[in-house]
Coordinates of C-alpha atoms and ligand atoms in Angstrom, one line a residue:
M14 CA -7.4 10.1 18.9
K15 CA -4.2 8.7 17.4
R16 CA -3.6 9.2 13.7
I17 CA -2.5 6.9 10.9
L18 CA -1.3 7.8 7.5
S19 CA -0.4 5.6 4.5
G20 CA -0.3 5.8 0.7
I21 CA -0.3 3.4 -2.2
Q22 CA 1.2 3.9 -5.6
P23 CA -1.3 3.5 -8.5
S24 CA 1.2 1.4 -10.4
G25 CA -1.0 -1.6 -11.3
S26 CA -3.9 -3.7 -10.4
P27 CA -3.8 -4.4 -6.6
H28 CA -3.2 -7.9 -5.5
L29 CA -3.9 -10.0 -2.3
G30 CA -0.5 -8.8 -0.9
N31 CA -1.5 -5.2 -1.2
Y32 CA -4.9 -5.9 0.2
L33 CA -3.9 -8.0 3.2
G34 CA -0.6 -6.2 3.9
A35 CA -1.9 -2.7 3.6
M36 CA -5.4 -1.8 2.3
K37 CA -7.4 -4.0 4.6
H38 CA -5.6 -2.5 7.6
H39 CA -6.2 1.0 6.4
I40 CA -9.9 0.3 6.0
E41 CA -10.2 -1.4 9.4
M42 CA -8.2 1.3 11.2
Q43 CA -10.4 4.1 10.0
N44 CA -12.8 3.2 12.8
K45 CA -10.3 3.6 15.6
F46 CA -7.9 6.2 14.3
E47 CA -8.0 9.5 12.6
A48 CA -6.9 8.3 9.1
Y49 CA -5.1 9.9 6.1
I50 CA -4.9 7.7 3.1
F51 CA -3.6 8.9 -0.3
I52 CA -2.9 7.8 -3.9
A53 CA 0.8 8.2 -4.3
D54 CA 0.7 9.2 -8.0
L55 CA 3.9 11.3 -7.9
H56 CA 5.7 8.2 -6.5
A57 CA 4.2 6.1 -9.4
L58 CA 5.8 8.6 -11.9
T59 CA 9.1 6.9 -11.0
T60 CA 7.9 3.9 -13.0
V61 CA 4.7 4.9 -15.0
K62 CA 5.6 7.0 -18.0
D63 CA 2.4 6.7 -20.0
P64 CA -0.2 9.4 -19.3
E65 CA -3.2 7.3 -20.2
K66 CA -2.0 4.6 -17.8
M67 CA -1.3 7.1 -15.1
K68 CA -4.9 8.4 -15.3
A69 CA -6.5 5.0 -15.5
M70 CA -4.5 3.4 -12.7
S71 CA -5.1 6.4 -10.4
L72 CA -8.8 6.1 -10.9
D73 CA -8.7 2.4 -10.5
M74 CA -6.9 2.7 -7.2
V75 CA -9.5 5.2 -5.9
L76 CA -12.3 2.8 -7.0
D77 CA -10.5 -0.1 -5.3
Y78 CA -10.3 1.6 -2.0
L79 CA -13.8 2.9 -2.0
A80 CA -15.2 -0.4 -3.1
L81 CA -13.3 -2.2 -0.4
G82 CA -14.9 0.0 2.2
L83 CA -12.8 3.1 2.7
N84 CA -15.3 5.7 4.0
P85 CA -14.4 9.2 2.9
D86 CA -16.5 10.7 5.7
K87 CA -14.1 9.0 8.2
T88 CA -10.8 9.0 6.3
V89 CA -9.2 11.9 4.7
F90 CA -8.7 10.4 1.2
F91 CA -6.8 12.3 -1.4
R92 CA -4.4 12.3 -4.3
Q93 CA -0.8 13.2 -3.4
S94 CA -0.4 15.4 -6.5
D95 CA -3.4 17.6 -5.3
V96 CA -1.4 18.7 -2.3
P97 CA 1.8 20.5 -3.5
E98 CA 3.0 20.9 0.1
H99 CA 4.4 17.3 -0.3
T100 CA 6.8 18.3 -3.0
Y101 CA 7.7 21.6 -1.4
L102 CA 8.7 19.9 1.9
K103 CA 10.5 17.2 -0.1
W104 CA 12.9 19.8 -1.5
I105 CA 13.6 21.1 2.0
F106 CA 14.3 17.6 3.1
D107 CA 16.5 17.0 0.1
C108 CA 18.8 19.8 1.5
I109 CA 19.3 18.0 4.8
T110 CA 19.2 14.3 3.8
P111 CA 22.6 12.7 3.5
H112 CA 23.2 11.1 0.1
S113 CA 24.6 8.1 1.9
L114 CA 21.3 7.5 3.7
L115 CA 19.6 7.1 0.4
E116 CA 22.3 5.0 -1.1
R117 CA 21.6 2.4 1.7
A118 CA 17.9 2.1 0.7
H119 CA 17.1 -1.5 -0.2
A120 CA 14.6 -0.4 -2.9
W121 CA 17.3 1.7 -4.6
K122 CA 20.0 -0.9 -4.4
D123 CA 17.5 -3.5 -5.8
A124 CA 16.6 -1.2 -8.6
L125 CA 20.2 -0.8 -9.6
A126 CA 21.0 -4.5 -9.3
K127 CA 18.0 -5.7 -11.3
G128 CA 18.2 -2.9 -13.9
K129 CA 14.5 -3.0 -14.5
K130 CA 13.7 0.5 -13.3
E131 CA 15.3 3.6 -14.7
P132 CA 17.7 4.8 -12.1
T133 CA 16.5 8.5 -12.1
A134 CA 17.0 11.2 -9.5
G135 CA 13.4 10.7 -8.7
L136 CA 13.8 7.0 -7.9
F137 CA 16.8 7.8 -5.8
N138 CA 14.9 10.5 -3.9
Y139 CA 11.8 8.3 -3.5
P140 CA 12.2 7.9 0.2
V141 CA 12.6 11.7 0.7
L142 CA 9.2 12.4 -0.9
M143 CA 7.8 9.6 1.2
A144 CA 9.2 11.3 4.3
A145 CA 7.5 14.5 3.3
D146 CA 4.2 12.6 2.8
I147 CA 4.4 11.2 6.3
L148 CA 5.9 14.0 8.3
L149 CA 3.5 16.7 7.0
Y150 CA 0.7 15.0 8.9
S151 CA 2.4 14.0 12.2
P152 CA 0.9 10.4 12.2
D153 CA 1.5 8.1 15.1
L154 CA 1.5 5.0 12.9
V155 CA 2.2 4.2 9.3
P156 CA 0.5 0.9 8.3
V157 CA 2.5 -0.7 5.5
G158 CA 3.8 -4.1 4.4
K159 CA 7.3 -5.1 5.6
D160 CA 9.0 -4.0 2.4
Q161 CA 8.2 -0.4 3.3
K162 CA 9.7 -0.6 6.8
Q163 CA 13.0 0.9 5.8
H164 CA 11.3 3.8 4.1
V165 CA 9.5 4.7 7.3
E166 CA 12.8 4.4 9.2
I167 CA 14.3 6.8 6.7
A168 CA 11.4 9.2 7.4
R169 CA 12.3 9.0 11.1
D170 CA 16.0 9.7 10.3
I171 CA 15.1 12.7 8.3
A172 CA 12.8 14.0 11.1
V173 CA 15.6 13.6 13.6
K174 CA 18.0 15.4 11.3
F175 CA 15.6 18.3 10.8
N176 CA 14.7 18.5 14.5
T177 CA 18.4 18.7 15.5
T178 CA 19.2 21.2 12.8
F179 CA 16.3 23.5 13.1
G180 CA 14.6 22.7 16.4
E181 CA 11.8 20.3 17.5
T182 CA 9.3 20.3 14.6
F183 CA 8.4 16.8 13.6
K184 CA 6.9 13.9 15.5
L185 CA 8.6 10.6 14.9
P186 CA 6.2 8.0 13.2
E187 CA 6.2 4.3 13.9
P188 CA 5.7 1.7 11.2
Y189 CA 2.7 -0.5 11.9
I190 CA 3.3 -4.0 10.4
P191 CA 1.3 -6.9 12.0
E192 CA 3.4 -10.0 11.7
A193 CA 0.7 -12.2 10.1
S194 CA 0.3 -10.0 7.1
A195 CA 3.8 -8.5 6.9
T196 CA 4.8 -10.5 3.8
I197 CA 2.0 -12.3 1.9
K198 CA 3.4 -15.0 -0.4
G199 CA 2.6 -15.2 -4.1
T200 CA 1.9 -18.1 -6.4
D201 CA 5.5 -19.2 -6.4
G202 CA 5.9 -19.0 -2.6
E203 CA 8.0 -15.8 -2.8
K204 CA 6.8 -12.4 -1.7
M205 CA 3.7 -11.5 -3.8
S206 CA 4.7 -8.5 -5.9
K207 CA 3.6 -7.0 -9.2
S208 CA 7.2 -7.0 -10.3
Y209 CA 7.6 -10.8 -9.7
G210 CA 4.6 -11.8 -11.8
N211 CA 3.4 -14.0 -9.0
V212 CA 0.2 -12.1 -8.0
I213 CA -3.4 -13.0 -7.5
E214 CA -5.5 -9.9 -8.3
M215 CA -8.7 -9.0 -6.6
F216 CA -10.7 -7.3 -9.3
A217 CA -9.3 -8.8 -12.5
E218 CA -11.7 -10.7 -14.9
E219 CA -12.6 -14.1 -13.3
A220 CA -10.7 -15.9 -16.1
V221 CA -7.5 -14.0 -15.1
I222 CA -8.0 -14.8 -11.4
K223 CA -8.6 -18.4 -12.3
K224 CA -5.4 -18.6 -14.3
Q225 CA -3.5 -17.0 -11.4
V226 CA -4.9 -19.5 -8.9
M227 CA -4.2 -22.4 -11.1
S228 CA -0.6 -21.3 -11.5
I229 CA 0.1 -21.7 -7.8
Q230 CA 3.2 -23.9 -7.5
T231 CA 2.7 -27.2 -5.6
D232 CA 4.8 -30.3 -5.1
S233 CA 4.4 -33.5 -7.1
T234 CA 2.7 -35.7 -4.4
P235 CA 0.3 -37.9 -6.3
L236 CA -3.5 -37.4 -5.9
E237 CA -4.2 -40.4 -3.8
Q238 CA -1.5 -39.8 -1.2
P239 CA -2.0 -37.7 2.0
K240 CA -0.5 -34.2 1.9
D241 CA 0.8 -31.8 4.5
P242 CA -1.3 -28.6 4.4
S243 CA 1.4 -26.6 6.3
K244 CA 3.7 -27.0 3.3
C245 CA 1.2 -26.0 0.7
N246 CA 0.8 -22.6 -0.8
V247 CA -2.8 -23.2 -1.8
Y248 CA -3.7 -24.0 1.7
Y249 CA -1.7 -21.0 3.0
L250 CA -3.6 -18.6 0.7
Y251 CA -7.0 -20.3 1.5
S252 CA -6.3 -19.9 5.2
L253 CA -5.9 -16.1 4.8
F254 CA -9.6 -15.9 3.9
A255 CA -11.2 -18.9 5.5
E256 CA -12.8 -19.3 8.9
E257 CA -11.3 -21.6 11.5
K258 CA -13.7 -24.5 10.8
E259 CA -13.1 -24.2 7.0
K260 CA -9.4 -24.3 7.5
K261 CA -9.7 -27.4 9.6
A262 CA -12.0 -29.1 7.1
L263 CA -9.5 -28.4 4.3
G264 CA -6.6 -29.6 6.4
N265 CA -8.4 -32.9 7.0
K266 CA -9.0 -33.4 3.3
Y267 CA -5.2 -32.9 2.7
R268 CA -4.3 -35.4 5.3
A269 CA -6.9 -38.0 4.2
G270 CA -5.5 -38.4 0.7
N271 CA -7.4 -38.8 -2.6
F272 CA -7.6 -35.0 -2.7
G273 CA -5.5 -33.3 -5.3
Y274 CA -4.0 -29.8 -5.4
G275 CA -6.3 -29.0 -8.3
D276 CA -9.3 -29.7 -6.0
A277 CA -7.8 -27.3 -3.4
K278 CA -7.2 -24.7 -6.0
K279 CA -10.9 -24.8 -7.0
L280 CA -11.9 -24.3 -3.4
L281 CA -9.5 -21.3 -3.1
L282 CA -10.8 -19.8 -6.3
D283 CA -14.4 -20.1 -5.1
K284 CA -13.4 -18.6 -1.7
L285 CA -11.8 -15.6 -3.4
L286 CA -14.6 -15.0 -5.8
D287 CA -17.1 -15.2 -2.9
Y288 CA -15.0 -12.9 -0.6
F289 CA -14.5 -10.2 -3.2
G290 CA -17.8 -10.6 -5.0
P291 CA -19.7 -7.9 -3.1
Y292 CA -16.8 -5.5 -3.4
R293 CA -16.6 -6.2 -7.2
K294 CA -20.3 -5.2 -7.5
K295 CA -19.8 -2.1 -5.5
R296 CA -16.8 -1.2 -7.7
I297 CA -18.8 -1.4 -10.9
E298 CA -21.4 0.9 -9.4
L299 CA -18.8 3.4 -8.3
S300 CA -17.2 3.4 -11.7
K301 CA -20.4 4.7 -13.2
N302 CA -20.4 7.8 -10.9
L303 CA -17.3 9.8 -11.6
D304 CA -18.9 13.0 -10.3
Y305 CA -19.0 11.4 -6.9
I306 CA -15.4 10.1 -7.2
N307 CA -14.2 13.6 -8.2
K308 CA -16.2 15.2 -5.3
V309 CA -14.6 12.8 -2.8
L310 CA -11.1 13.6 -4.0
T311 CA -11.7 17.4 -4.0
E312 CA -13.0 17.3 -0.5
G313 CA -10.2 15.0 0.6
S314 CA -7.5 17.2 -0.8
K315 CA -9.0 20.3 0.8
K316 CA -8.8 18.7 4.2
A317 CA -5.3 17.4 3.6
K318 CA -4.2 20.8 2.4
M319 CA -5.5 22.5 5.5
E320 CA -3.4 20.2 7.7
S321 CA -0.3 20.2 5.5
E322 CA -0.3 24.0 5.1
K323 CA -0.1 24.4 8.9
M324 CA 2.9 22.1 9.1
L325 CA 4.6 23.8 6.2
E326 CA 4.2 27.2 7.8
K327 CA 5.9 25.9 10.9
V328 CA 8.7 24.5 8.8
R329 CA 9.2 27.7 6.9
K330 CA 9.4 29.7 10.1
N331 CA 11.9 27.3 11.6
I332 CA 14.2 27.4 8.5
G333 CA 14.0 31.2 8.2
I334 CA 12.1 31.3 4.9
V335 CA 9.4 33.9 5.8
H336 CA 6.6 35.7 3.9
K337 CA 7.5 39.1 5.4
F338 CA 10.7 40.5 6.8
A339 CA 10.2 42.0 10.2
Ligands
LIG6 P1 4.2 -4.3 -5.2 O1 5.4 -4.9 -4.5 O2 3.3 -5.3 -5.8 O3 4.7 -3.3 -6.3 P2 3.5 -1.9 -3.7 O4 5.0 -1.6 -3.5 O5 2.7 -1.1 -4.6 O6 3.4 -3.5 -4.2 O7 2.9 -2.0 -2.3 C1 1.7 -1.3 -1.8 C2 1.5 -1.7 -0.4 O8 1.2 -3.1 -0.2 C3 2.7 -1.4 0.5 O9 2.3 -1.0 1.8 C4 3.4 -2.7 0.6 O10 4.2 -2.9 1.8 C5 2.2 -3.7 0.6 N1 2.5 -5.0 0.1 C6 2.9 -5.2 -1.2 N2 3.2 -6.5 -1.4 C7 2.9 -7.1 -0.2 C8 3.0 -8.5 0.2 N3 3.4 -9.4 -0.6 N4 2.8 -8.7 1.5 C9 2.4 -7.7 2.4 N5 2.3 -6.4 2.0 C10 2.5 -6.1 0.7
LIG7 N1 6.2 3.7 -1.1 C1 4.9 3.2 -0.7 C2 4.6 1.9 -1.5 O1 5.2 1.6 -2.5 C3 3.8 4.2 -1.1 C4 3.9 5.4 -0.2 C5 4.3 6.6 -0.7 C6 3.7 5.5 1.2 N2 4.2 7.5 0.3 C7 3.9 6.9 1.5 C8 3.3 4.6 2.2 C9 3.8 7.3 2.8 C10 3.2 5.1 3.5 C11 3.4 6.4 3.8 O2 3.8 1.1 -1.1

């Protein structure tokens, strides 16, 4: 069976982009692949510097995944920080990764240009930790949104560098980025992202989701005039969740006229609340059972550790750092 691996930073409430671009794929793929999914809390430390927030957001991310259908009996589900092999291998990779490779990373260049994130050594080395996360488990595919493609390519570059320096050790992973969900657009038509303030969240209070939906930008075509659904962000977001006949029906309303963007937004809001309603319920139930959550994570990290220890042993042997001289 082929293997997938992916992680998500617990750096804020997940949005439709995270769900459609990453989490939904992870959950669907657990039925066809051997799956490793983790909470990338050490990566989140590059931006989250408040311990209470770190704790709360990590728990939230675990609840989100389990509520959305991640099955811990099928998927090895764990916290990155529970498996120290990740940071161990990261150091080894640091010692073979060209500085220039990291300087070319879009995320780093972006961080410098925008000046919003503190340009720490950790942020610079972010892709090296990500390479360790990936290569420890030899996945075939890494399902992520398009913005993470370069990071997966850097992981491949680091694997090649290691293999040529120390002998064949790592399998080269492929990014898995289905075109339809590669970049989900936000309320302003740009890529939906926490850092752009253009998100629609899945599990926020209804009033918050309503406000986010109502803030979707539209053009100024008057209510009575026909409208082109293919140019409308509300229609676009609706179509990501609607069935074919629902999409057609909404398209017809747009073209008929006397149907305003406000009406379309109401339909979208109802659709989202309906779609995520059962998950929201499950999430509330799960949040009352922290013993279960802790048990899931303990078991997940045990399984992840078994796998990653094997790979790290192989790496240590290949670089000549041994437990016993012989
Ligand atoms: P954000 O950009 O909001 O900070 P993250 O970087 O935490 O999101 O992304 C977590 C996962 O969700 C990654 O796999 C990323 O590629 C995916 N993702 C984030 N935003 C989008 C989007 N707008 N469209 C598709 N995938 C996305
Ligand atoms: N950088 C990824 C993101 O922001 C999270 C991540 C960390 C990851 N390690 C990974 C994704 C390994 C895939 C594989 O979304």
